[in-house]
Coordinates of C-alpha atoms and ligand atoms in Angstrom, one line a residue:
Chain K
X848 CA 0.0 0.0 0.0
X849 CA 2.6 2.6 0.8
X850 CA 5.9 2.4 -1.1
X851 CA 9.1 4.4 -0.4
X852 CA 11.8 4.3 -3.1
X853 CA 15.4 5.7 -2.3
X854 CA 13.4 8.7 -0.6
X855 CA 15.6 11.6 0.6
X856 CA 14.4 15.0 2.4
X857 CA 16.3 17.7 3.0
X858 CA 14.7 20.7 4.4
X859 CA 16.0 24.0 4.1
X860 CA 18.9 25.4 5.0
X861 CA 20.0 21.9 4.2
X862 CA 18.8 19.7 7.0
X863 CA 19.2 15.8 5.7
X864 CA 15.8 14.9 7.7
X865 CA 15.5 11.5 6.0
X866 CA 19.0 9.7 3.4
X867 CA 17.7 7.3 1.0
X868 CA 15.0 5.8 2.7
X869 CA 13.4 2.5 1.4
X870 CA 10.7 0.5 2.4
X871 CA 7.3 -0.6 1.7
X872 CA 3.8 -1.1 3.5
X873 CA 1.5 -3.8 2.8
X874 CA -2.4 -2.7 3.3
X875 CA -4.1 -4.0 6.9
X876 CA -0.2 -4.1 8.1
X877 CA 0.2 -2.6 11.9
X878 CA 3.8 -0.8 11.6
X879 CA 5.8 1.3 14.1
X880 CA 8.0 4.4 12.5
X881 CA 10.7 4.3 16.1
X882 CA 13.3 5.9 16.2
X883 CA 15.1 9.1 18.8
X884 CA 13.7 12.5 18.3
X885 CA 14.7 14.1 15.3
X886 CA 15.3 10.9 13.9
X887 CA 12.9 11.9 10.4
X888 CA 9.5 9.7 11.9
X889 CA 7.2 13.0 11.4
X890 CA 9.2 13.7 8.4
X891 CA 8.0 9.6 7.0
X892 CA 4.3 10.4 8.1
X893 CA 4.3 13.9 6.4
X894 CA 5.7 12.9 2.9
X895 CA 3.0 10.1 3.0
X896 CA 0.1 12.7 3.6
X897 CA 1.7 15.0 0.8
X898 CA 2.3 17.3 3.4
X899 CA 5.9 17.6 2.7
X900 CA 7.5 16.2 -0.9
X901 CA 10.5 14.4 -1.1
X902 CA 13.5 15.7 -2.3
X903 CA 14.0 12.8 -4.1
X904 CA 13.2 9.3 -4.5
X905 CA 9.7 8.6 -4.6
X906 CA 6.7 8.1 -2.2
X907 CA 4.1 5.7 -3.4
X908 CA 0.3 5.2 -1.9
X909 CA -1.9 3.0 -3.2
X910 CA 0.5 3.3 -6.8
X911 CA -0.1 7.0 -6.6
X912 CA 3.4 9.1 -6.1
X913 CA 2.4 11.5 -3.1
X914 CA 5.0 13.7 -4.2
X915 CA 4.0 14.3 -7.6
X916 CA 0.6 15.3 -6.9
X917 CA -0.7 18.2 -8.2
X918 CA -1.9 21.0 -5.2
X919 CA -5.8 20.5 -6.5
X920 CA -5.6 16.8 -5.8
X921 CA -3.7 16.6 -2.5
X922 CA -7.2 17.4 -0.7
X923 CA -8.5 14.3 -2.2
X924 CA -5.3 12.2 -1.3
X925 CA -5.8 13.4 2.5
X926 CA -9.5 12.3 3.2
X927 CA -8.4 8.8 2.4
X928 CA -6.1 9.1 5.6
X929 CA -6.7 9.3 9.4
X930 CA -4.0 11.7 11.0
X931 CA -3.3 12.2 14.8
X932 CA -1.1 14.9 14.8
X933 CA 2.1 14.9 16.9
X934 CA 0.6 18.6 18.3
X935 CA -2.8 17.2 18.0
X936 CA -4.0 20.4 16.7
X937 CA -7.6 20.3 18.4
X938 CA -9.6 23.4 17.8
X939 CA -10.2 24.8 21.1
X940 CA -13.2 26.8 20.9
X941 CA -14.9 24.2 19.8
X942 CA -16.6 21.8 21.4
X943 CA -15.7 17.5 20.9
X944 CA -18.4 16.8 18.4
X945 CA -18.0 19.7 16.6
X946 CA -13.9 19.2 16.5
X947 CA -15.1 15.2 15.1
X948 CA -17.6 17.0 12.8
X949 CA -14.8 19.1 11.0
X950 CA -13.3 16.5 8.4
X951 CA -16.5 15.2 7.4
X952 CA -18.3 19.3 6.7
X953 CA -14.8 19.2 4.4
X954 CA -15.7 16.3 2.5
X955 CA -19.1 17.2 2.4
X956 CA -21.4 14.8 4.0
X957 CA -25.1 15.4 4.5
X958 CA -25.4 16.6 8.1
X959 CA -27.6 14.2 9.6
X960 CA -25.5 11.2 8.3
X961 CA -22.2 12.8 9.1
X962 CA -23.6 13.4 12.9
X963 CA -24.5 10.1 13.0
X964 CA -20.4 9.3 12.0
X965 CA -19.3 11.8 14.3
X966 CA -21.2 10.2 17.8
X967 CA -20.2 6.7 16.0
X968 CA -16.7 8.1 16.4
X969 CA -17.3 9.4 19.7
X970 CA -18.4 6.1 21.0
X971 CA -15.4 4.0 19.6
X972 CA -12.9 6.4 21.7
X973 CA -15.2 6.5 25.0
X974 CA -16.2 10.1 24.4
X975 CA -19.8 9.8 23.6
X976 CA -20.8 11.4 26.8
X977 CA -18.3 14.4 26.4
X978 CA -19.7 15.3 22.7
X979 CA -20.3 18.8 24.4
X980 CA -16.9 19.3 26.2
X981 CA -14.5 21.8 24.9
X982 CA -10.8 20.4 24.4
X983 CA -9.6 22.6 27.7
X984 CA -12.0 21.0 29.6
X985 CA -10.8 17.2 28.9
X986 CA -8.1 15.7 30.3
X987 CA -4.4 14.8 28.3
X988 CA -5.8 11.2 27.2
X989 CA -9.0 12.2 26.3
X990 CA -7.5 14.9 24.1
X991 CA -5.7 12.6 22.2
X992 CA -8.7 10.3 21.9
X993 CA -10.7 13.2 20.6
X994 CA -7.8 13.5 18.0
X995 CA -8.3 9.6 17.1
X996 CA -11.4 9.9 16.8
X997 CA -11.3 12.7 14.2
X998 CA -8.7 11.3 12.6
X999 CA -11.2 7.8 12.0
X1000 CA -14.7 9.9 11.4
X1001 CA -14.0 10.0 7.7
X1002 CA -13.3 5.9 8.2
X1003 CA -10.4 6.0 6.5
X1004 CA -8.4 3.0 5.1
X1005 CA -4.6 4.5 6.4
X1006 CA -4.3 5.8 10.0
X1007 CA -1.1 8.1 10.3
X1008 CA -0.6 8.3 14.5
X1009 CA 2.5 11.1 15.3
X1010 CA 3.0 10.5 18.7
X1011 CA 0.0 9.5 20.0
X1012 CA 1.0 8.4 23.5
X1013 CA 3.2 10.9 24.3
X1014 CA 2.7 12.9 27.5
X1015 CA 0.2 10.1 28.6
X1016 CA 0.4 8.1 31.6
X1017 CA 1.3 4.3 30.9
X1018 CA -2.1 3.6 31.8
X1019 CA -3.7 5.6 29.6
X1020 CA -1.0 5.6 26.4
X1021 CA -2.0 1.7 27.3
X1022 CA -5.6 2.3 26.9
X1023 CA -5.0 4.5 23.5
X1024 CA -2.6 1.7 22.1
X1025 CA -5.5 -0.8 22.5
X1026 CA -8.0 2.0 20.8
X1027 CA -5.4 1.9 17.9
X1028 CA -5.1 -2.0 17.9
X1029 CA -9.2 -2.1 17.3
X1030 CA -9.1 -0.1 14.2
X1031 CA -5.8 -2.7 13.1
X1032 CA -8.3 -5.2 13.5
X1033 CA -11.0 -4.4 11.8
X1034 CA -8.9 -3.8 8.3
X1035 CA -7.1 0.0 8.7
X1036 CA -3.5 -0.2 8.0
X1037 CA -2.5 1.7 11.2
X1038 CA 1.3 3.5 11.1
X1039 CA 2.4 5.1 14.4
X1040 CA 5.3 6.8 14.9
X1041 CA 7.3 6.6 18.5
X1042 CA 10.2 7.2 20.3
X1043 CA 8.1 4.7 22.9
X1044 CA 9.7 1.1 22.1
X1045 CA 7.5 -0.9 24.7
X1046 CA 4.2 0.4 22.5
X1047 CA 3.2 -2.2 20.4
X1048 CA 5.4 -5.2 21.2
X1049 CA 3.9 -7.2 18.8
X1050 CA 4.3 -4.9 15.4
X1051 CA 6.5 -4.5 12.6
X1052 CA 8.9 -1.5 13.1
X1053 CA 10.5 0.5 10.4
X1054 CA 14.2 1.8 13.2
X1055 CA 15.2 6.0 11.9
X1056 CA 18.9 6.8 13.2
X1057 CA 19.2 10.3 12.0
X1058 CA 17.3 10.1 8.5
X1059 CA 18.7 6.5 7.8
X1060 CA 17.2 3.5 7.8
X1061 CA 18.6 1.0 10.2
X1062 CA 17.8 -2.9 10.0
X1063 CA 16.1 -4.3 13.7
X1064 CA 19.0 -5.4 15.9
X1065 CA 17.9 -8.3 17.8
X1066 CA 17.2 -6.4 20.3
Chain W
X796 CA -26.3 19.6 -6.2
X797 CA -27.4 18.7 -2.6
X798 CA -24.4 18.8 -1.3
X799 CA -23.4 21.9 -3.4
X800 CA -26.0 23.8 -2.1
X801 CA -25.5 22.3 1.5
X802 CA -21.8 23.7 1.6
X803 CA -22.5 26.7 0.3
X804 CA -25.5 27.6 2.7
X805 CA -22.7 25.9 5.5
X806 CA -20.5 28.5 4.8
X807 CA -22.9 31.5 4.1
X808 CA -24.2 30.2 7.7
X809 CA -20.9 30.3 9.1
X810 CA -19.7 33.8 7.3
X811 CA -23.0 35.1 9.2
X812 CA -22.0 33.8 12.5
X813 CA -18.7 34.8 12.6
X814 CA -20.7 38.5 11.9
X815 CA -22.8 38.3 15.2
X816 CA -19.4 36.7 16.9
X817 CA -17.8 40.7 16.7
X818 CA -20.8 42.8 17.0
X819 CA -18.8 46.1 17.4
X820 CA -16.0 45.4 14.4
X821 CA -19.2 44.6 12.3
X822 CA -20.8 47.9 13.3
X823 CA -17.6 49.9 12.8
X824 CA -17.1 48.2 9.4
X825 CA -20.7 48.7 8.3
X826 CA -20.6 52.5 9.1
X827 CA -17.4 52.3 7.0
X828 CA -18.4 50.8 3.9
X829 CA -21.7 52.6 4.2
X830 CA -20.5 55.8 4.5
X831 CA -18.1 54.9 1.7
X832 CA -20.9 53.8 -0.9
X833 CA -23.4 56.5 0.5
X834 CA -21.4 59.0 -1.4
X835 CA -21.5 58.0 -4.4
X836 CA -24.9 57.1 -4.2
X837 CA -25.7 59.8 -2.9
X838 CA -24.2 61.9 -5.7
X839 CA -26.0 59.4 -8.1
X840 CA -29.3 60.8 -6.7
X841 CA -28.8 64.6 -7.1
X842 CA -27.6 64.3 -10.2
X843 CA -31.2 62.3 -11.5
X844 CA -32.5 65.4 -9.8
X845 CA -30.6 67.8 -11.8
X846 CA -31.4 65.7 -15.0
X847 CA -35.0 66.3 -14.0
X848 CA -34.9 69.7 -13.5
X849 CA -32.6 70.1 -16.8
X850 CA -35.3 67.9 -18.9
X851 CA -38.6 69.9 -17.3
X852 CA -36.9 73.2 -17.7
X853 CA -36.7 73.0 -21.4
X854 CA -40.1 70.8 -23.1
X855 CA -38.8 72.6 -26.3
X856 CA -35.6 73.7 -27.2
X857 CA -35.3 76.4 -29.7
X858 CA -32.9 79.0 -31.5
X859 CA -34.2 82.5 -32.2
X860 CA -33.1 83.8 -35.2
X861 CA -32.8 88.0 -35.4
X862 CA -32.3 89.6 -39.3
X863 CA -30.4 93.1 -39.3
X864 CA -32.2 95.9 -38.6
X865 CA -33.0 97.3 -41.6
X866 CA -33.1 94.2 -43.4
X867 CA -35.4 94.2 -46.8
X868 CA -38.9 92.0 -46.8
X869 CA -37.1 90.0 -49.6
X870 CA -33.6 88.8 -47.8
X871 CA -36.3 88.2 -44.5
X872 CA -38.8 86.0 -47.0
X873 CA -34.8 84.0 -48.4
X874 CA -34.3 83.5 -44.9
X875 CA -37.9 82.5 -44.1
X876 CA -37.8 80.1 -47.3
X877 CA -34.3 78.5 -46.2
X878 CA -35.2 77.7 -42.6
X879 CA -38.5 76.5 -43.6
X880 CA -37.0 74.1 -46.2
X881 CA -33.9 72.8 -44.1
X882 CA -34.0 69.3 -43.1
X883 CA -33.1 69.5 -39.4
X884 CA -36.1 71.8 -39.1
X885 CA -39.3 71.2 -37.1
X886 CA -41.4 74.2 -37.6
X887 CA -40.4 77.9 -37.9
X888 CA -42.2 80.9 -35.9
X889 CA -41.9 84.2 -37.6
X890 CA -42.1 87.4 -35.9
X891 CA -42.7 90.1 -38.5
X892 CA -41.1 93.5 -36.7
X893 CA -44.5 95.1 -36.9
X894 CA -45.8 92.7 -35.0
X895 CA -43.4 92.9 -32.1
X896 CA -43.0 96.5 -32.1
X897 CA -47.4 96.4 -31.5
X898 CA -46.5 93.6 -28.6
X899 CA -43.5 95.9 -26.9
X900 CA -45.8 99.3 -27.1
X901 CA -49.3 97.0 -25.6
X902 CA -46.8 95.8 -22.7
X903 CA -46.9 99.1 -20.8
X904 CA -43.2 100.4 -19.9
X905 CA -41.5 100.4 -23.3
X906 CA -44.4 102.2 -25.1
X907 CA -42.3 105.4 -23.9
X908 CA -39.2 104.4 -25.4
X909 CA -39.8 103.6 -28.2
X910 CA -42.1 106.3 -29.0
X911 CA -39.0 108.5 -28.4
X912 CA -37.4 106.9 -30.8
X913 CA -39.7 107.4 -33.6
X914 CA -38.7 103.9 -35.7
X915 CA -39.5 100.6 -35.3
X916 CA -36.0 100.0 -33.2
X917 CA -37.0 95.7 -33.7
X918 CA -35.8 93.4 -36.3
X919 CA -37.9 90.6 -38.4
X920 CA -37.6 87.2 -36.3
X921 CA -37.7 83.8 -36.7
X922 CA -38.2 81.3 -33.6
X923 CA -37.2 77.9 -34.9
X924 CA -37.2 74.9 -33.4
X925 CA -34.9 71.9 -34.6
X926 CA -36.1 68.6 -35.2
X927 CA -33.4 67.2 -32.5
X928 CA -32.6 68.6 -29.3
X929 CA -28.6 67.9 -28.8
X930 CA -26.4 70.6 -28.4
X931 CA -24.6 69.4 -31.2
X932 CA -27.6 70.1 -33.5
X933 CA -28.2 73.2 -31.9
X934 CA -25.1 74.6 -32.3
X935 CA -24.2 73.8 -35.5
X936 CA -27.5 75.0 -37.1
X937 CA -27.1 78.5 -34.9
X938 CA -23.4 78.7 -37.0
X939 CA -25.0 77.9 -40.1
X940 CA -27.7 80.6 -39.5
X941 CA -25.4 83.3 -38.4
X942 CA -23.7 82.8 -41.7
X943 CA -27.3 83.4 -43.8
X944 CA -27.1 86.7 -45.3
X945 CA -28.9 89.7 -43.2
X946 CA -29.1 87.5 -40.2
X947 CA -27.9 89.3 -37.5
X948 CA -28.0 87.3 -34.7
X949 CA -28.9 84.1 -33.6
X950 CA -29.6 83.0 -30.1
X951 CA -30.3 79.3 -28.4
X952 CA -32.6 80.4 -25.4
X953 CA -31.7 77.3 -24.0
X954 CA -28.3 78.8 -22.8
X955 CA -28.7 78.4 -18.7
X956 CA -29.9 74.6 -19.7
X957 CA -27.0 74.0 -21.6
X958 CA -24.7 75.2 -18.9
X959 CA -26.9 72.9 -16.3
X960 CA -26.3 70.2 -19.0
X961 CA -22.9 70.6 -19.1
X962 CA -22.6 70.5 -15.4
X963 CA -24.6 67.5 -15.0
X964 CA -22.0 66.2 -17.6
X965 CA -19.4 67.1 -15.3
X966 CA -21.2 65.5 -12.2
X967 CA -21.5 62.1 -14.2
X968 CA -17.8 62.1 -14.3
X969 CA -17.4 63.2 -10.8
X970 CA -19.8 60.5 -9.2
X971 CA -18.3 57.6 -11.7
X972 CA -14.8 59.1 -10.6
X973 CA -16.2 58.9 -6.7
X974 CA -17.6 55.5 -7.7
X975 CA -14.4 53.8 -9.0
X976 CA -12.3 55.4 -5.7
X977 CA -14.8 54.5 -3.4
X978 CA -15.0 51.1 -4.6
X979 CA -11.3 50.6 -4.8
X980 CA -11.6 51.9 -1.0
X981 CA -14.1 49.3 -0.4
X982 CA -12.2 46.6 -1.6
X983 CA -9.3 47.5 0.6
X984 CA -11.8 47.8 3.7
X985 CA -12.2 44.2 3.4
X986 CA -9.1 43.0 2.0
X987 CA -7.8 44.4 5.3
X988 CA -10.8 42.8 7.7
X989 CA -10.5 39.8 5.8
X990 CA -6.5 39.3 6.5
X991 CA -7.1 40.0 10.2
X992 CA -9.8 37.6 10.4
X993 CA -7.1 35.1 8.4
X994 CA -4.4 35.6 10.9
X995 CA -6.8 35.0 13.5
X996 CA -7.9 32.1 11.8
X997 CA -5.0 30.9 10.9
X998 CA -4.8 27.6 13.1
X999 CA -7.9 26.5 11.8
X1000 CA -7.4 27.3 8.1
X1001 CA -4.3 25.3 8.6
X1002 CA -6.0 22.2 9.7
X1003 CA -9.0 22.4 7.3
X1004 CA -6.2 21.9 4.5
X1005 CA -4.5 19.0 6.3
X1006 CA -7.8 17.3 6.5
X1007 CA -8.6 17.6 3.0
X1008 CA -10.1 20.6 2.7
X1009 CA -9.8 22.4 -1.0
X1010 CA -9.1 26.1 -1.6
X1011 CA -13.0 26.7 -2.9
X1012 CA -13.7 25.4 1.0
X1013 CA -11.2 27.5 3.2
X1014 CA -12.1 30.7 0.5
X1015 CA -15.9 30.4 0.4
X1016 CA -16.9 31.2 4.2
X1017 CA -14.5 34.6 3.7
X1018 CA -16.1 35.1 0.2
X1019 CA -19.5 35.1 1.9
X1020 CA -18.1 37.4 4.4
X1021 CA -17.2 39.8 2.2
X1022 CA -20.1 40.1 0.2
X1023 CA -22.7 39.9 3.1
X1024 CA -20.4 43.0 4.6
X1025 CA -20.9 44.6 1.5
X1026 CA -24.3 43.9 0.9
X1027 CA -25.1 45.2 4.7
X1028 CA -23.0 48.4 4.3
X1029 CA -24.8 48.9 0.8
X1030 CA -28.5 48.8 2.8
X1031 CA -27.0 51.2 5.5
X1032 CA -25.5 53.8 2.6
X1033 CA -29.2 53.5 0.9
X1034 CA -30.5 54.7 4.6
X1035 CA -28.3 56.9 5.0
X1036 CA -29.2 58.5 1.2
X1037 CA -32.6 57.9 1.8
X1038 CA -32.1 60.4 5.2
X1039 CA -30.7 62.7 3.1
X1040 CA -33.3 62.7 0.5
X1041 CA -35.9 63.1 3.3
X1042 CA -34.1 66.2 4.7
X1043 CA -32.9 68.1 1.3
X1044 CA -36.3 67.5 -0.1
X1045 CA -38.5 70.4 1.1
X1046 CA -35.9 73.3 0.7
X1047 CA -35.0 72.1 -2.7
X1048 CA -38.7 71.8 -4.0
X1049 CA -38.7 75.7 -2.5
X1050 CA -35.7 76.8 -4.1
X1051 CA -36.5 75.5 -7.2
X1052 CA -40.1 76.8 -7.0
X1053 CA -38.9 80.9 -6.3
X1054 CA -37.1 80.4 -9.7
X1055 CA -40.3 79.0 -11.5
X1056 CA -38.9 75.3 -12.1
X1057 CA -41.2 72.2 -11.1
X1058 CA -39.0 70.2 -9.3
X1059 CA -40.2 66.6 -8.5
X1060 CA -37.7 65.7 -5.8
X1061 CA -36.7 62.0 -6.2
X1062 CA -34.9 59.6 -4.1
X1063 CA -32.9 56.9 -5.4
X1064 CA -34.5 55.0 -8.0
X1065 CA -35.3 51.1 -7.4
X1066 CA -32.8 50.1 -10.0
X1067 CA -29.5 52.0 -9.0
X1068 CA -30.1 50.9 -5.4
X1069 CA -30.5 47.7 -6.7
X1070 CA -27.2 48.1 -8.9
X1071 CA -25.5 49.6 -5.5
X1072 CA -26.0 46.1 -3.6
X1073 CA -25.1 44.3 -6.5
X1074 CA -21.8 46.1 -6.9
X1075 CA -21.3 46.2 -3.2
X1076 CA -21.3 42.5 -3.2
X1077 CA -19.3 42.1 -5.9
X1078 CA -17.0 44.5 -4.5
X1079 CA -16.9 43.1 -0.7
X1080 CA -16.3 39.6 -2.7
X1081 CA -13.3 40.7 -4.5
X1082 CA -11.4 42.5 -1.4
X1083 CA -12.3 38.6 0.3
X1084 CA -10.9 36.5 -2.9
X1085 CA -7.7 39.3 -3.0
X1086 CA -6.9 39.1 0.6
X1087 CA -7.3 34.7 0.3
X1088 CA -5.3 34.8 -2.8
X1089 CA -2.1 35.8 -0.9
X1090 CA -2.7 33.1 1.9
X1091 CA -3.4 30.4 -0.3
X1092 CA -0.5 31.2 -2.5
X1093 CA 1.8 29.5 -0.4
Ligands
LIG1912 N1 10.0 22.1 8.6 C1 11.3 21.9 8.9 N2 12.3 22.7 8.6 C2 13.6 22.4 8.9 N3 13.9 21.3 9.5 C3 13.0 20.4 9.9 C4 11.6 20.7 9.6 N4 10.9 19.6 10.1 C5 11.8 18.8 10.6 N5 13.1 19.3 10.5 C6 14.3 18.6 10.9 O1 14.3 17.3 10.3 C7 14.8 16.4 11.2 C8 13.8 15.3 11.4 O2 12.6 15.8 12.0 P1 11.4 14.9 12.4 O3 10.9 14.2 11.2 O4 10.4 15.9 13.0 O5 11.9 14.0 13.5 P2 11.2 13.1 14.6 O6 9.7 13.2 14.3 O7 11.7 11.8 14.5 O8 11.5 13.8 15.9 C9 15.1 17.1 12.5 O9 16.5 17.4 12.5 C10 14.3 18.4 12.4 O10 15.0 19.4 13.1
LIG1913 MG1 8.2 14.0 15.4

């Protein structure tokens, strides 16, 4: 499903975020992105959303090269995909359902069936009662379960987590891993970057040392 | 279509909410861009008021033509026959000089004067008047008469309507010139409230984009925006015209009645209010779609 072909970034003023990077993604895989900070995992998640383009070497989704898109189809390219942002980027003056609502008043659903999504959503990520909550008023996990659960509204084939358990309690970065492991199991190819090596013990992970790609020690 | 139609009433919705949300910047911005079009406007209506006056004031236009004193009854009959006979004619009027000089000594005053004089001091006259109405015509058959032989002078009697014309000419320009800067002002009154509602909105703008949304998406809500604004500050200029109308109306009529002129004071007519809103919306849209541009350049 995702392809990446000798892909290099280099961000101004010549930062080598990611050296000639290959690897490839089968759909319905679980894969962890791990690697220390600054290691290029946000950079791997971007260039797959066409949020950032390679510099070269070539990012494939679905046969589709990311990088070559043109600006008019990207929007199309991004309501396939499920992001949890590593800054979660929750709008905070307005309230949970309305925050779930936002992707699907982008792609255009009738309202009654979208709201119907959107408590669906709610549900899945234990929010259902907090549909009326602002983001301040929620705790740290249930922020980032209000960011899952936008990120799934759209029911997107490709969830892109940045993150997702950081600043959490191992309690409740448990409880989000296992939120993450339902959607894995009912089809969604699920990629999660993390600096945390004890989250998902059990999943294939793609190892960053500074923009390289480094094959799994036996560690 | 549905869904066409539900977006765009999602985002008219949502340009109208974000209105109410800043009660006080809408006000100020209102009273801006209404003050802004109500000049114009307002210009737009006294001059229909002057091309009133200018049209009641003359049902008729005509050219008086005077011979030379002196003049022989046969050059005042090849005049007679050449004015009667020219194609831009309508009819011709003559006043024999007998006939005015028994008019001038019946109207009291003058009967003195020109008794003392013992000769008939008045030329044979024509009063002509032209099959078209245009200065143009006008002038260039009162050339072509002067040049008749024993014509002594001609005269249009028109000549304070022709000035008025000629001002109202020079108003038309004036309220298209106030037009085009007051527009251009408009369209940088929103262009600015539209950037500062951008870098306010920034975060959120941002998002939209990285969860799909198109351009036509993130622009539309500010497009409505704009043209609501507009639209708004177009019904508060027509008020504000309107008020104006109310309170120039009676001491216009007056003036205008001591100097003998019917004047029928109007307001601003249905279809250049209408026009106003239109182009006020158009206007308030482009200032939105030229602030966006620059932000979604990037
Ligand atoms: N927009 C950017 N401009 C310049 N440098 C960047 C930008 N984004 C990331 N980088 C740099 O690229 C490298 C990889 O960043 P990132 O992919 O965010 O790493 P990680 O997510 O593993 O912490 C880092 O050195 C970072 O400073
Ligand atoms: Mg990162």
């Amino acid at each position: 499903m995702i392809r990446f072909d000798r892909v290099s970034k280099r961000y101004p003023p010549g930062i080598d975020a990611l050296s000639n990077i290959s690897f490839e993604i089968d759909a319905g895989a679980r894969v962890v992105i791990e690697g220390h900070s600054g290691a290029g995992k946000s950079t791997i998640l971007k260039l797959i959303a066409a949020i950032e383009r390679p510099t070269g070497g070539a990012v494939l989704l679905s046969g589709q090269n990311v990088g070559a898109l043109k600006r008019q189809a990207i929007p199309y390219l991004r309501r396939n995909i499920g992001l949890v942002f590593q800054d979660q980027k929750l709008l905070f003056d307005r309230n949970a359902f309305e925050n779930v609502m936002l992707p699907l008043s982008i792609a255009g659903f009738p309202p009654r069936e979208a709201a119907q999504r959107v408590r669906a959503a709610l549900d899945k990520v234990g929010l259902l009662a907090r549909e009326k909550a602002l983001p301040i008023a929620l705790s740290g996990g249930e922020q980032q379960r209000l960011a899952i659960a936008r990120a799934v509204v759209g029911r997107p084939n490709l969830l892109l987590a940045d993150e997702p358990t950081a600043h959490l309690d191992d309690e409740t970065a448990a409880d989000v891993a296992r939120i993450f492991t339902e959607f894995h199991q009912v089809g969604v190819t699920v990629v999660i970057a993390t600096y945390d090596t004890r989250l998902f013990p059990d999943a294939r992970r793609i190892r960053l040392d500074h923009g390289r790609h480094v094959e799994r020690s036996a560690a | 279509m549905t869904i066409w139609l539900a977006q765009h009433g999602a985002a008219l919705r949502l340009a109208l909410t974000r209105l109410a949300a800043a009660p006080l910047n809408t006000l100020l911005s209102l009273l801006a861009i209404g003050i802004a079009l109500a000049l114009p406007a307002g210009g737009q209506m006294l001059l229909g008021n002057g091309m009133q006056l200018a049209r009641n004031a003359t049902p008729q236009p005509q050219l008086s033509v005077f011979m030379v004193p002196g003049a022989d009854s046969k050059a005042t009959a090849a005049v007679a026959d050449h004015l009667r006979h020219h194609p831009q004619v309508r009819s011709v009027e003559a006043l024999a000089k007998e006939d005015t000089l028994a008019r001038m000594k019946s109207s009291g005053g003058l009967k003195d004067v020109i008794e003392v004089l013992g000769r008939n001091p008045f030329p044979d006259a024509f009063v002509v008047t032209p099959g078209k109405d245009d200065v143009e015509t006008m002038e260039s058959l009162a050339t072509e008469f002067r040049q008749l032989a024993k014509v002594g002078h001609v005269q249009l009697d028109s000549d304070w309507v022709r000035r008025l014309n000629a001002l109202l000419k020079l108003g038309r320009t004036g309220v298209g010139l106030l037009t085009l800067l007051l527009g251009a002002g408009l369209v940088a009154i929103t262009f600015n409230i539209i950037r500062l509602q951008v870098v306010t909105m920034r975060a959120e703008m941002e998002l939209s984009r990285l969860l799909g949304a198109t351009d036509d998406f993130i622009r539309r809500p500010f497009l409505y925006y704009g043209s609501v604004l507009g639209v708004a500050g177009g019904i508060f200029a027509l008020g504000l015209v309107a008020a104006a109308a109310a309170s120039l109306n009676e001491p216009l009529t007056e003036l205008t009645s001591l100097y003998g002129l019917p004047l029928d004071f109007a307001g601003l007519p249905a279809t250049d209010a209408g026009l106003l809103l239109l182009l006020a919306a158009g206007l308030g849209w482009s200032g939105a779609a030229l602030s966006l541009q620059q932000y979604l350049r990037d």
